[in-house]
Short mmCIF file of C-alpha atoms and ligand atoms in Angstrom, two decimals:
data_model
loop_
_atom_site.label_atom_id
_atom_site.label_comp_id
_atom_site.label_asym_id
_atom_site.label_seq_id
_atom_site.Cartn_x
_atom_site.Cartn_y
_atom_site.Cartn_z
CA MET A 10 16.61 -9.43 -20.91
CA LEU A 11 19.41 -11.88 -20.93
CA ARG A 12 22.84 -10.42 -20.60
CA MET A 13 25.87 -12.46 -21.61
CA LYS A 14 28.41 -12.62 -18.86
CA ALA A 15 31.90 -11.83 -20.08
CA PRO A 16 34.38 -14.46 -18.94
CA ALA A 17 36.12 -13.34 -15.78
CA ALA A 18 39.47 -13.16 -17.56
CA ASP A 19 38.11 -10.42 -19.86
CA LEU A 20 36.92 -8.47 -16.86
CA TYR A 21 40.25 -8.73 -15.02
CA ARG A 22 41.96 -7.40 -18.17
CA LYS A 23 39.91 -4.21 -17.93
CA LEU A 24 41.37 -3.37 -14.52
CA PRO A 25 44.10 -0.73 -14.64
CA SER A 26 47.40 -1.34 -12.89
CA VAL A 27 48.28 0.60 -9.75
CA ASP A 28 50.91 2.52 -11.74
CA GLU A 29 48.37 3.50 -14.39
CA LEU A 30 46.04 4.71 -11.69
CA LEU A 31 48.75 6.79 -10.01
CA ARG A 32 49.42 8.53 -13.34
CA GLU A 33 45.79 9.69 -13.58
CA PRO A 34 45.92 13.46 -12.94
CA ALA A 35 43.25 13.30 -10.20
CA VAL A 36 45.08 10.52 -8.38
CA ALA A 37 48.41 12.29 -8.88
CA SER A 38 46.98 15.32 -7.08
CA LEU A 39 45.97 13.04 -4.20
CA VAL A 40 49.59 11.85 -4.09
CA ALA A 41 50.76 15.48 -3.99
CA LEU A 42 48.35 16.19 -1.14
CA GLU A 43 48.67 13.09 1.04
CA GLY A 44 51.82 11.29 -0.11
CA THR A 45 52.61 8.24 -2.21
CA ALA A 46 52.37 5.56 0.48
CA VAL A 47 48.78 6.15 1.62
CA THR A 48 47.47 6.93 -1.89
CA THR A 49 49.03 3.76 -3.32
CA ALA A 50 47.55 1.72 -0.48
CA ALA A 51 44.11 3.22 -1.16
CA ALA A 52 44.39 2.42 -4.90
CA ARG A 53 45.42 -1.17 -4.09
CA THR A 54 42.46 -1.58 -1.73
CA VAL A 55 39.98 -0.34 -4.34
CA LEU A 56 41.45 -2.61 -7.03
CA ALA A 57 41.43 -5.60 -4.68
CA ARG A 58 37.77 -4.93 -3.94
CA LEU A 59 36.95 -4.96 -7.64
CA ARG A 60 38.92 -8.19 -8.13
CA THR A 61 36.94 -9.83 -5.34
CA GLU A 62 33.67 -8.71 -6.90
CA ILE A 63 34.74 -10.15 -10.26
CA ALA A 64 35.84 -13.42 -8.64
CA GLU A 65 32.46 -13.70 -6.93
CA ALA A 66 30.68 -12.94 -10.23
CA ARG A 67 29.01 -9.88 -8.73
CA LEU A 68 29.96 -7.60 -11.66
CA ASP A 69 29.08 -7.91 -15.31
CA SER A 70 30.96 -5.99 -18.00
CA ALA A 71 28.64 -2.96 -17.91
CA GLN A 72 28.72 -2.75 -14.13
CA LEU A 73 32.50 -2.97 -14.15
CA ASP A 74 32.68 -0.09 -16.67
CA LEU A 75 30.51 1.95 -14.33
CA ALA A 76 32.74 1.13 -11.37
CA LEU A 77 35.86 2.02 -13.36
CA GLY A 78 34.28 5.34 -14.31
CA GLY A 79 34.06 6.18 -10.60
CA ILE A 80 37.36 4.66 -9.55
CA VAL A 81 39.06 7.96 -8.74
CA ASP A 82 36.23 8.93 -6.39
CA ALA A 83 36.46 5.48 -4.81
CA ILE A 84 40.19 5.95 -4.20
CA ASP A 85 39.54 9.40 -2.74
CA ARG A 86 36.89 7.98 -0.37
CA GLU A 87 39.14 5.08 0.61
CA LEU A 88 41.98 7.51 1.29
CA ARG A 89 39.79 9.77 3.48
CA GLN A 90 38.59 6.75 5.45
CA SER A 91 42.08 5.38 5.96
CA LEU A 92 43.29 8.73 7.28
CA ALA A 93 40.27 9.47 9.48
CA PHE A 94 40.62 9.11 13.24
CA SER A 95 38.62 6.31 14.76
CA LEU A 96 38.34 8.25 18.02
CA GLN A 97 36.29 11.33 17.25
CA SER A 98 34.05 13.79 19.01
CA VAL A 99 30.35 13.00 19.29
CA ILE A 100 27.41 15.07 20.47
CA ASN A 101 26.10 13.54 23.69
CA ALA A 102 22.38 14.29 23.74
CA THR A 103 21.60 11.45 26.17
CA GLY A 104 21.64 13.64 29.25
CA VAL A 105 24.00 11.19 30.98
CA ILE A 106 26.72 13.55 32.20
CA LEU A 107 29.40 10.95 32.97
CA HIS A 108 28.77 8.44 30.19
CA THR A 109 31.43 5.72 30.31
CA ASN A 110 30.89 4.81 26.64
CA LEU A 111 31.21 8.45 25.57
CA GLY A 112 34.48 9.21 27.36
CA ARG A 113 33.15 10.15 30.83
CA ALA A 114 34.10 13.67 31.92
CA PRO A 115 34.84 16.17 29.13
CA LEU A 116 38.00 18.10 30.00
CA ALA A 117 38.12 21.78 30.90
CA ASP A 118 39.70 24.09 28.33
CA ALA A 119 42.41 24.97 30.85
CA THR A 120 43.53 21.32 30.92
CA ILE A 121 44.23 21.34 27.19
CA GLU A 122 46.16 24.61 27.47
CA GLN A 123 48.25 23.12 30.29
CA ILE A 124 48.82 19.90 28.33
CA ARG A 125 49.98 21.90 25.34
CA ALA A 126 52.19 24.14 27.46
CA THR A 127 53.93 21.28 29.25
CA THR A 128 53.94 18.32 26.88
CA THR A 129 54.86 19.74 23.48
CA GLN A 130 58.14 20.79 25.10
CA TYR A 131 60.34 19.33 27.85
CA SER A 132 59.06 19.72 31.40
CA ASN A 133 60.18 19.30 35.00
CA LEU A 134 58.10 16.11 35.32
CA GLU A 135 60.77 14.45 37.49
CA PHE A 136 63.20 17.29 37.93
CA ASP A 137 63.58 19.54 40.95
CA ILE A 138 64.34 22.96 39.51
CA ALA A 139 65.55 24.39 42.87
CA SER A 140 68.18 21.72 43.51
CA GLY A 141 68.85 20.58 39.96
CA GLU A 142 68.37 17.01 41.15
CA ARG A 143 65.99 14.28 40.20
CA GLY A 144 62.47 14.96 41.49
CA LYS A 145 59.20 13.06 41.87
CA ARG A 146 56.27 13.40 39.49
CA ASP A 147 53.85 13.24 42.43
CA VAL A 148 54.70 16.76 43.60
CA HIS A 149 52.81 18.35 40.73
CA VAL A 150 49.43 17.52 42.23
CA GLN A 151 50.22 16.80 45.88
CA ARG A 152 50.06 20.41 47.01
CA LEU A 153 46.74 20.93 45.21
CA PHE A 154 45.20 17.79 46.70
CA ALA A 155 46.41 18.84 50.17
CA ARG A 156 44.71 22.22 49.70
CA LEU A 157 41.44 20.49 48.83
CA LEU A 158 41.53 17.51 51.21
CA GLY A 159 43.54 18.76 54.18
CA ASP A 160 47.20 19.19 55.08
CA GLY A 161 47.43 15.85 56.85
CA THR A 162 46.56 13.92 53.72
CA GLY A 163 48.65 12.48 50.94
CA THR A 164 47.55 11.49 47.42
CA VAL A 165 49.01 9.12 44.86
CA VAL A 166 47.94 9.03 41.19
CA VAL A 167 47.63 5.85 39.11
CA ASN A 168 46.03 4.97 35.81
CA ASN A 169 42.43 4.46 36.90
CA ASN A 170 40.43 3.58 39.98
CA ALA A 171 40.65 -0.16 39.31
CA ALA A 172 44.44 0.25 39.51
CA ALA A 173 44.04 2.31 42.69
CA VAL A 174 42.05 -0.47 44.36
CA LEU A 175 44.60 -3.05 43.18
CA LEU A 176 47.48 -1.01 44.58
CA ALA A 177 45.79 -0.29 47.90
CA LEU A 178 44.87 -3.93 48.48
CA ASN A 179 48.23 -5.26 47.35
CA THR A 180 50.08 -2.83 49.62
CA LEU A 181 47.93 -3.26 52.69
CA ALA A 182 46.48 -6.77 52.47
CA GLU A 183 48.79 -8.99 50.39
CA GLY A 184 48.98 -12.46 51.89
CA GLY A 185 46.17 -11.66 54.30
CA GLU A 186 42.45 -11.06 54.33
CA ALA A 187 40.32 -8.05 53.58
CA LEU A 188 36.86 -7.96 55.07
CA VAL A 189 34.08 -6.67 52.85
CA SER A 190 30.33 -6.66 53.16
CA ARG A 191 28.65 -9.24 50.94
CA GLY A 192 26.32 -6.55 49.62
CA GLU A 193 29.22 -4.53 48.26
CA LEU A 194 30.74 -7.13 45.97
CA VAL A 195 29.90 -5.14 42.94
CA GLU A 196 30.50 -5.49 39.30
CA ILE A 197 31.00 -2.18 37.55
CA GLY A 198 30.46 -2.13 33.83
CA GLU A 199 31.83 -5.33 32.40
CA SER A 200 35.35 -5.05 33.61
CA PHE A 201 35.70 -4.29 37.27
CA ARG A 202 34.83 -7.01 39.71
CA VAL A 203 36.08 -6.32 43.21
CA PRO A 204 36.61 -10.02 44.07
CA ASP A 205 38.75 -10.57 40.96
CA VAL A 206 40.84 -7.47 41.60
CA MET A 207 41.37 -8.54 45.20
CA GLN A 208 42.55 -11.94 44.13
CA LYS A 209 45.05 -10.41 41.71
CA ALA A 210 46.21 -8.14 44.53
CA GLY A 211 47.13 -11.25 46.49
CA ALA A 212 44.52 -10.60 49.14
CA THR A 213 41.88 -13.03 50.26
CA LEU A 214 38.40 -11.73 50.28
CA ARG A 215 36.38 -12.45 53.37
CA GLU A 216 32.72 -11.66 52.90
CA VAL A 217 30.72 -10.71 55.94
CA GLY A 218 26.98 -10.44 56.47
CA THR A 219 24.28 -11.16 53.94
CA THR A 220 23.44 -9.38 50.68
CA ASN A 221 21.09 -6.92 52.29
CA ARG A 222 22.19 -6.90 55.95
CA THR A 223 25.63 -6.45 57.38
CA ARG A 224 26.12 -5.33 60.96
CA ILE A 225 29.30 -4.09 62.60
CA ALA A 226 29.22 -7.21 64.78
CA ASP A 227 29.54 -9.31 61.60
CA TYR A 228 32.82 -7.57 60.80
CA GLU A 229 34.07 -7.91 64.37
CA ARG A 230 33.32 -11.63 64.49
CA ALA A 231 35.14 -12.21 61.18
CA ILE A 232 38.42 -10.58 62.31
CA THR A 233 41.28 -13.08 62.73
CA GLU A 234 45.07 -12.78 62.90
CA ARG A 235 45.05 -12.93 59.08
CA THR A 236 42.83 -9.86 58.70
CA ARG A 237 44.72 -6.90 57.21
CA LEU A 238 42.05 -4.32 56.45
CA LEU A 239 38.39 -3.40 56.38
CA LEU A 240 37.09 -2.53 52.94
CA ARG A 241 34.05 -0.43 52.09
CA VAL A 242 32.91 -0.29 48.45
CA HIS A 243 30.57 2.45 47.31
CA ARG A 244 27.55 0.92 45.58
CA SER A 245 27.96 2.70 42.32
CA ASN A 246 25.71 1.15 39.78
CA PHE A 247 23.07 -0.59 41.80
CA GLU A 248 20.96 0.04 44.83
CA ILE A 249 19.69 -2.51 47.26
CA VAL A 250 16.37 -1.16 48.34
CA GLY A 251 13.98 -2.31 50.96
CA PHE A 252 15.14 -4.08 54.08
CA THR A 253 18.81 -3.17 54.22
CA GLU A 254 21.32 -2.55 56.94
CA GLN A 255 24.89 -1.45 56.71
CA PRO A 256 27.19 -0.15 59.45
CA SER A 257 28.01 3.54 59.19
CA LEU A 258 31.46 4.59 58.06
CA GLU A 259 32.05 5.87 61.60
CA GLU A 260 31.30 2.44 63.09
CA LEU A 261 33.65 0.80 60.61
CA VAL A 262 36.39 3.34 61.42
CA ALA A 263 35.88 2.82 65.17
CA LEU A 264 36.27 -0.93 64.72
CA GLY A 265 39.38 -0.42 62.59
CA ARG A 266 40.96 1.79 65.25
CA LYS A 267 40.06 -0.65 68.03
CA ARG A 268 41.59 -3.62 66.19
CA ASN A 269 44.42 -1.67 64.59
CA LEU A 270 43.22 -2.33 61.03
CA PRO A 271 43.22 0.26 58.23
CA VAL A 272 39.87 1.13 56.67
CA VAL A 273 39.97 1.46 52.87
CA GLU A 274 37.02 2.87 50.97
CA ASP A 275 36.54 2.45 47.22
CA LEU A 276 34.44 5.53 46.66
CA GLY A 277 34.29 5.13 42.89
CA SER A 278 33.08 8.52 41.79
CA GLY A 279 34.75 10.60 44.46
CA ALA A 280 33.28 14.10 44.46
CA LEU A 281 35.70 16.83 45.50
CA VAL A 282 32.94 19.26 46.45
CA ASP A 283 29.72 18.97 48.37
CA LEU A 284 27.23 18.19 45.61
CA HIS A 285 24.19 19.28 47.64
CA ALA A 286 24.74 22.74 46.18
CA PHE A 287 24.44 21.11 42.75
CA GLY A 288 21.09 19.55 43.54
CA LEU A 289 22.51 16.10 44.31
CA ALA A 290 21.83 14.56 47.68
CA GLY A 291 23.52 11.56 49.24
CA GLU A 292 26.61 11.42 47.04
CA PRO A 293 29.53 11.10 49.47
CA SER A 294 32.57 13.30 48.89
CA VAL A 295 36.21 12.38 49.41
CA VAL A 296 36.44 14.90 52.26
CA ASP A 297 33.39 13.33 53.98
CA SER A 298 35.11 9.95 53.98
CA LEU A 299 38.43 11.33 55.20
CA HIS A 300 36.66 13.29 57.96
CA ALA A 301 34.88 10.11 58.99
CA GLY A 302 38.36 8.66 59.55
CA VAL A 303 38.78 6.42 56.52
CA ASP A 304 42.52 5.74 56.11
CA VAL A 305 42.66 5.42 52.32
CA VAL A 306 40.01 6.49 49.81
CA THR A 307 40.22 5.40 46.14
CA TYR A 308 38.33 7.21 43.36
CA SER A 309 38.37 7.99 39.64
CA GLY A 310 39.72 11.14 38.02
CA ASP A 311 37.18 11.16 35.18
CA LYS A 312 33.94 10.71 37.09
CA LEU A 313 32.53 13.37 39.43
CA LEU A 314 35.95 14.96 39.75
CA GLY A 315 35.58 15.97 36.10
CA GLY A 316 39.21 15.47 35.05
CA PRO A 317 41.28 13.01 33.02
CA GLN A 318 41.19 9.24 33.45
CA ALA A 319 43.14 8.51 36.61
CA GLY A 320 42.87 6.61 39.86
CA LEU A 321 43.46 8.55 43.04
CA LEU A 322 44.45 7.20 46.43
CA SER A 323 44.04 9.83 49.14
CA GLY A 324 44.41 9.41 52.86
CA ARG A 325 46.66 9.23 55.91
CA LYS A 326 50.22 10.05 54.95
CA GLU A 327 51.80 6.92 56.42
CA PHE A 328 49.55 4.64 54.37
CA ILE A 329 49.94 6.72 51.22
CA ALA A 330 53.73 6.59 51.66
CA ARG A 331 53.63 2.79 51.88
CA ILE A 332 51.42 2.64 48.78
CA ARG A 333 53.86 4.94 46.94
CA GLN A 334 56.76 2.61 47.77
CA ASN A 335 55.04 -0.47 46.33
CA PRO A 336 56.97 -1.56 43.19
CA LEU A 337 53.59 -2.01 41.48
CA PHE A 338 53.24 1.79 41.51
CA ARG A 339 55.87 1.91 38.77
CA ALA A 340 53.64 -0.24 36.56
CA LEU A 341 50.51 1.78 37.26
CA ARG A 342 51.83 5.34 37.24
CA VAL A 343 50.47 7.96 34.82
CA ASP A 344 52.20 10.11 32.25
CA LYS A 345 52.78 13.82 31.95
CA LEU A 346 49.54 14.43 30.04
CA THR A 347 47.54 13.14 32.98
CA TYR A 348 49.47 15.19 35.54
CA ALA A 349 49.02 18.31 33.42
CA ALA A 350 45.27 17.75 32.98
CA LEU A 351 44.74 16.75 36.60
CA ALA A 352 46.65 19.76 37.94
CA ALA A 353 44.66 22.16 35.76
CA THR A 354 41.39 20.56 36.91
CA LEU A 355 42.41 20.71 40.57
CA LEU A 356 43.41 24.34 40.20
CA ALA A 357 39.83 25.14 39.12
CA TYR A 358 38.65 23.54 42.40
CA VAL A 359 41.19 25.52 44.43
CA ARG A 360 39.87 28.70 42.79
CA GLN A 361 36.31 27.45 43.32
CA ASP A 362 35.77 28.04 39.62
CA HIS A 363 33.46 25.04 39.32
CA ASP A 364 31.86 26.20 36.10
CA ALA A 365 35.24 25.78 34.38
CA ILE A 366 34.82 22.02 34.83
CA PRO A 367 32.33 20.91 32.15
CA ALA A 368 30.79 18.04 34.15
CA LEU A 369 30.14 20.31 37.14
CA HIS A 370 28.86 23.11 34.93
CA MET A 371 26.39 20.72 33.29
CA MET A 372 25.14 19.63 36.72
CA ARG A 373 24.54 23.24 37.69
CA LEU A 374 22.36 24.06 34.66
CA THR A 375 18.75 24.64 35.69
CA PRO A 376 15.85 22.96 33.85
CA GLU A 377 14.87 26.47 32.71
CA GLN A 378 18.27 27.06 31.11
CA VAL A 379 18.15 23.71 29.34
CA GLY A 380 14.49 24.31 28.40
CA LEU A 381 15.26 27.66 26.78
CA ARG A 382 17.74 26.05 24.39
CA ALA A 383 15.38 23.11 23.82
CA GLY A 384 12.60 25.54 22.80
CA THR A 385 14.91 27.42 20.45
CA LEU A 386 16.03 24.18 18.78
CA ALA A 387 12.47 22.86 18.41
CA ALA A 388 11.26 26.15 16.93
CA ALA A 389 14.18 26.35 14.49
CA CYS A 390 13.64 22.82 13.19
CA SER A 391 9.83 22.63 13.01
CA GLY A 392 7.96 22.71 9.72
CA GLY A 393 9.53 19.66 8.09
CA LYS A 394 8.74 15.99 8.52
CA LEU A 395 9.78 15.98 12.17
CA ARG A 396 7.43 16.80 15.05
CA PHE A 397 8.88 18.47 18.13
CA ALA A 398 7.71 18.85 21.70
CA VAL A 399 9.56 20.11 24.76
CA ILE A 400 8.79 17.94 27.78
CA ASN A 401 9.96 17.43 31.37
CA GLY A 402 12.45 14.66 32.05
CA GLU A 403 15.51 13.71 33.99
CA SER A 404 19.23 13.91 33.32
CA VAL A 405 21.43 11.21 34.82
CA VAL A 406 24.73 11.94 36.54
CA GLY A 407 26.14 8.46 35.79
CA GLY A 408 29.73 7.39 36.15
CA GLY A 409 29.37 5.63 39.42
CA ALA A 410 27.33 8.27 41.18
CA ALA A 411 24.39 6.76 43.01
CA PRO A 412 22.06 5.16 40.44
CA GLY A 413 19.27 7.41 41.64
CA ALA A 414 21.35 10.53 41.06
CA THR A 415 19.21 12.44 38.58
CA LEU A 416 18.54 16.09 37.84
CA PRO A 417 15.28 17.54 36.52
CA THR A 418 15.64 18.68 32.92
CA ARG A 419 13.71 19.65 29.78
CA LEU A 420 13.87 17.32 26.79
CA VAL A 421 13.26 17.80 23.08
CA ALA A 422 10.98 14.89 22.09
CA ILE A 423 10.97 14.11 18.37
CA THR A 424 8.85 11.89 16.14
CA ALA A 425 9.12 11.58 12.37
CA GLU A 426 6.42 11.15 9.71
CA ASP A 427 8.40 8.60 7.73
CA LEU A 428 10.85 7.10 10.24
CA THR A 429 10.53 5.04 13.39
CA ALA A 430 12.23 6.40 16.51
CA ASP A 431 15.02 3.85 16.13
CA GLU A 432 15.55 4.83 12.48
CA LEU A 433 15.65 8.49 13.45
CA ALA A 434 18.19 7.74 16.19
CA THR A 435 20.30 5.86 13.64
CA ARG A 436 20.21 8.80 11.23
CA LEU A 437 21.35 11.09 14.04
CA ARG A 438 24.14 8.68 14.94
CA GLN A 439 25.30 8.62 11.29
CA ASN A 440 25.58 12.40 11.22
CA VAL A 441 29.05 13.93 11.26
CA PRO A 442 29.58 14.64 14.11
CA SER A 443 27.62 11.67 15.41
CA ILE A 444 24.66 12.57 17.63
CA VAL A 445 23.80 10.09 20.39
CA ALA A 446 20.24 10.32 21.69
CA ARG A 447 17.85 8.39 23.89
CA VAL A 448 14.87 6.48 22.47
CA GLU A 449 11.88 6.11 24.76
CA GLU A 450 8.29 5.15 24.05
CA GLY A 451 8.56 5.62 20.30
CA ARG A 452 10.21 9.03 20.53
CA VAL A 453 13.76 10.30 20.21
CA LEU A 454 14.67 12.36 23.25
CA LEU A 455 17.42 14.99 23.22
CA ASP A 456 18.69 16.38 26.52
CA LEU A 457 20.66 19.55 25.82
CA ARG A 458 22.16 19.50 29.33
CA THR A 459 25.02 17.39 27.97
CA VAL A 460 25.21 19.16 24.61
CA PHE A 461 27.74 21.98 24.58
CA PRO A 462 26.13 25.26 23.40
CA HIS A 463 28.67 25.45 20.58
CA GLN A 464 27.19 22.14 19.30
CA ASP A 465 23.61 23.45 19.07
CA ALA A 466 24.19 24.65 15.50
CA ALA A 467 25.41 21.21 14.34
CA LEU A 468 22.40 19.58 16.02
CA ARG A 469 20.04 22.03 14.33
CA ALA A 470 21.67 21.46 10.92
CA ALA A 471 21.37 17.66 11.27
CA LEU A 472 17.69 17.85 12.25
CA LEU A 473 16.90 20.18 9.35
CA VAL A 474 18.50 17.78 6.88
CA ILE A 475 16.75 14.72 8.32
CA GLY A 476 13.39 16.55 8.47
CA ALA A 477 13.62 18.01 4.95
C1 PLP B 28 33.91 3.35 38.49
C2 PLP B 28 34.28 2.55 39.69
C3 PLP B 28 35.43 1.75 39.69
C4 PLP B 28 36.32 1.65 38.49
O1 PLP B 28 36.95 2.88 38.26
P1 PLP B 28 37.80 3.12 36.91
O2 PLP B 28 38.35 4.51 37.08
O3 PLP B 28 36.84 2.98 35.79
O4 PLP B 28 38.87 2.09 36.88
C5 PLP B 28 35.72 1.04 40.83
N1 PLP B 28 34.94 1.10 41.92
C6 PLP B 28 33.80 1.86 41.96
C7 PLP B 28 32.96 1.85 43.19
C8 PLP B 28 33.44 2.61 40.83
O5 PLP B 28 32.34 3.37 40.86
#
């Protein structure tokens, strides 16, 4: 059938004006609900889209009539989209507890209560209530850190661990050299390269040893009058296996003491408790490093600590005081939300209420506990076009913990009659809320360790719809 194309001018004439649209009762009620500005903008966007389609000859007269019939719905959809938050919650079914792309550590409920209590009103952020004078924002977490790390220690808070490393190196090594083992020149994610940060800190990097072997004698030989500090970087996202050699922290500290050089350790993840009790071996804690004699330790607030994004510098008071006096601190300091969230998280540690911190609670779940929920989910969703099995697998700690840091878990493995595993994963991702899963060997794998129990119902509902 040959359909005559109406000239474009005729089509344009069919388009209503924005004013006409706003007078439509359904659009007027959108205005009443959401306001004139956003509704008008949505109407303009929808009209502009139709004009483009006419200009590109993608609409004939009948198709345009159809589109105009649904124009109110289109405006409504456009309005919803324009008012929706881009940042939204997702269901993390990957089993990666500290997933950098999914916001790292989820915050404890107590942190949100403390944020609400202190940031929706005025606070004593920099005000000393006893004296009525100006105070320092640091005090709000210093006492808590001292309780956890020891009275002789000080702690400074900046925006993230990259900033902490920058501040430490700039304070202690600007204009001089920092010695670091060649094997520790890591790149974390796409954005944190130690050599680049050191350069911006005004410190020269002096690599010692080879990629897989660095001895304490290599450090000692490299020390000159320009050397300012010895740097140790925790190997967060890679492991050099096989024939490797690295001096112990104690050896490095002994050399630092002997040559009067501070030892700085970029710990990355920075656990505040001994994680052996959580089934994780070999992940150094901040206290371990400080006990070994490290002068300044830098670590993230939103990795194993389980709090808000922050960079922490903890260590000997004289060094921390110098770091605090660096003018760069002013550019890197954090706001009241971070202090509130960090203090509430630290208080859970002081109380030893580790289950209040979601990341730690997830680590403590046994495979049996995860498996029970996995079995319930599989049973509730079976019978449709999806096939379920509960299998053994591993959860990943992530977030700069040792790459081998895994925990045994139970996974829900899913295949679909009419979808590939990738298609099924896409459907899950398109759910509201979005569900992020792993795909392995032609199956979608869900690890409920990182799914909050209150999200199980949403997960079940999504699987029932997809499998129907
Ligand atoms: C994660 C990590 C960083 C970067 O920390 P951010 O808080 O993301 O800035 C730096 N060093 C190490 C060793 C890390 O693991």
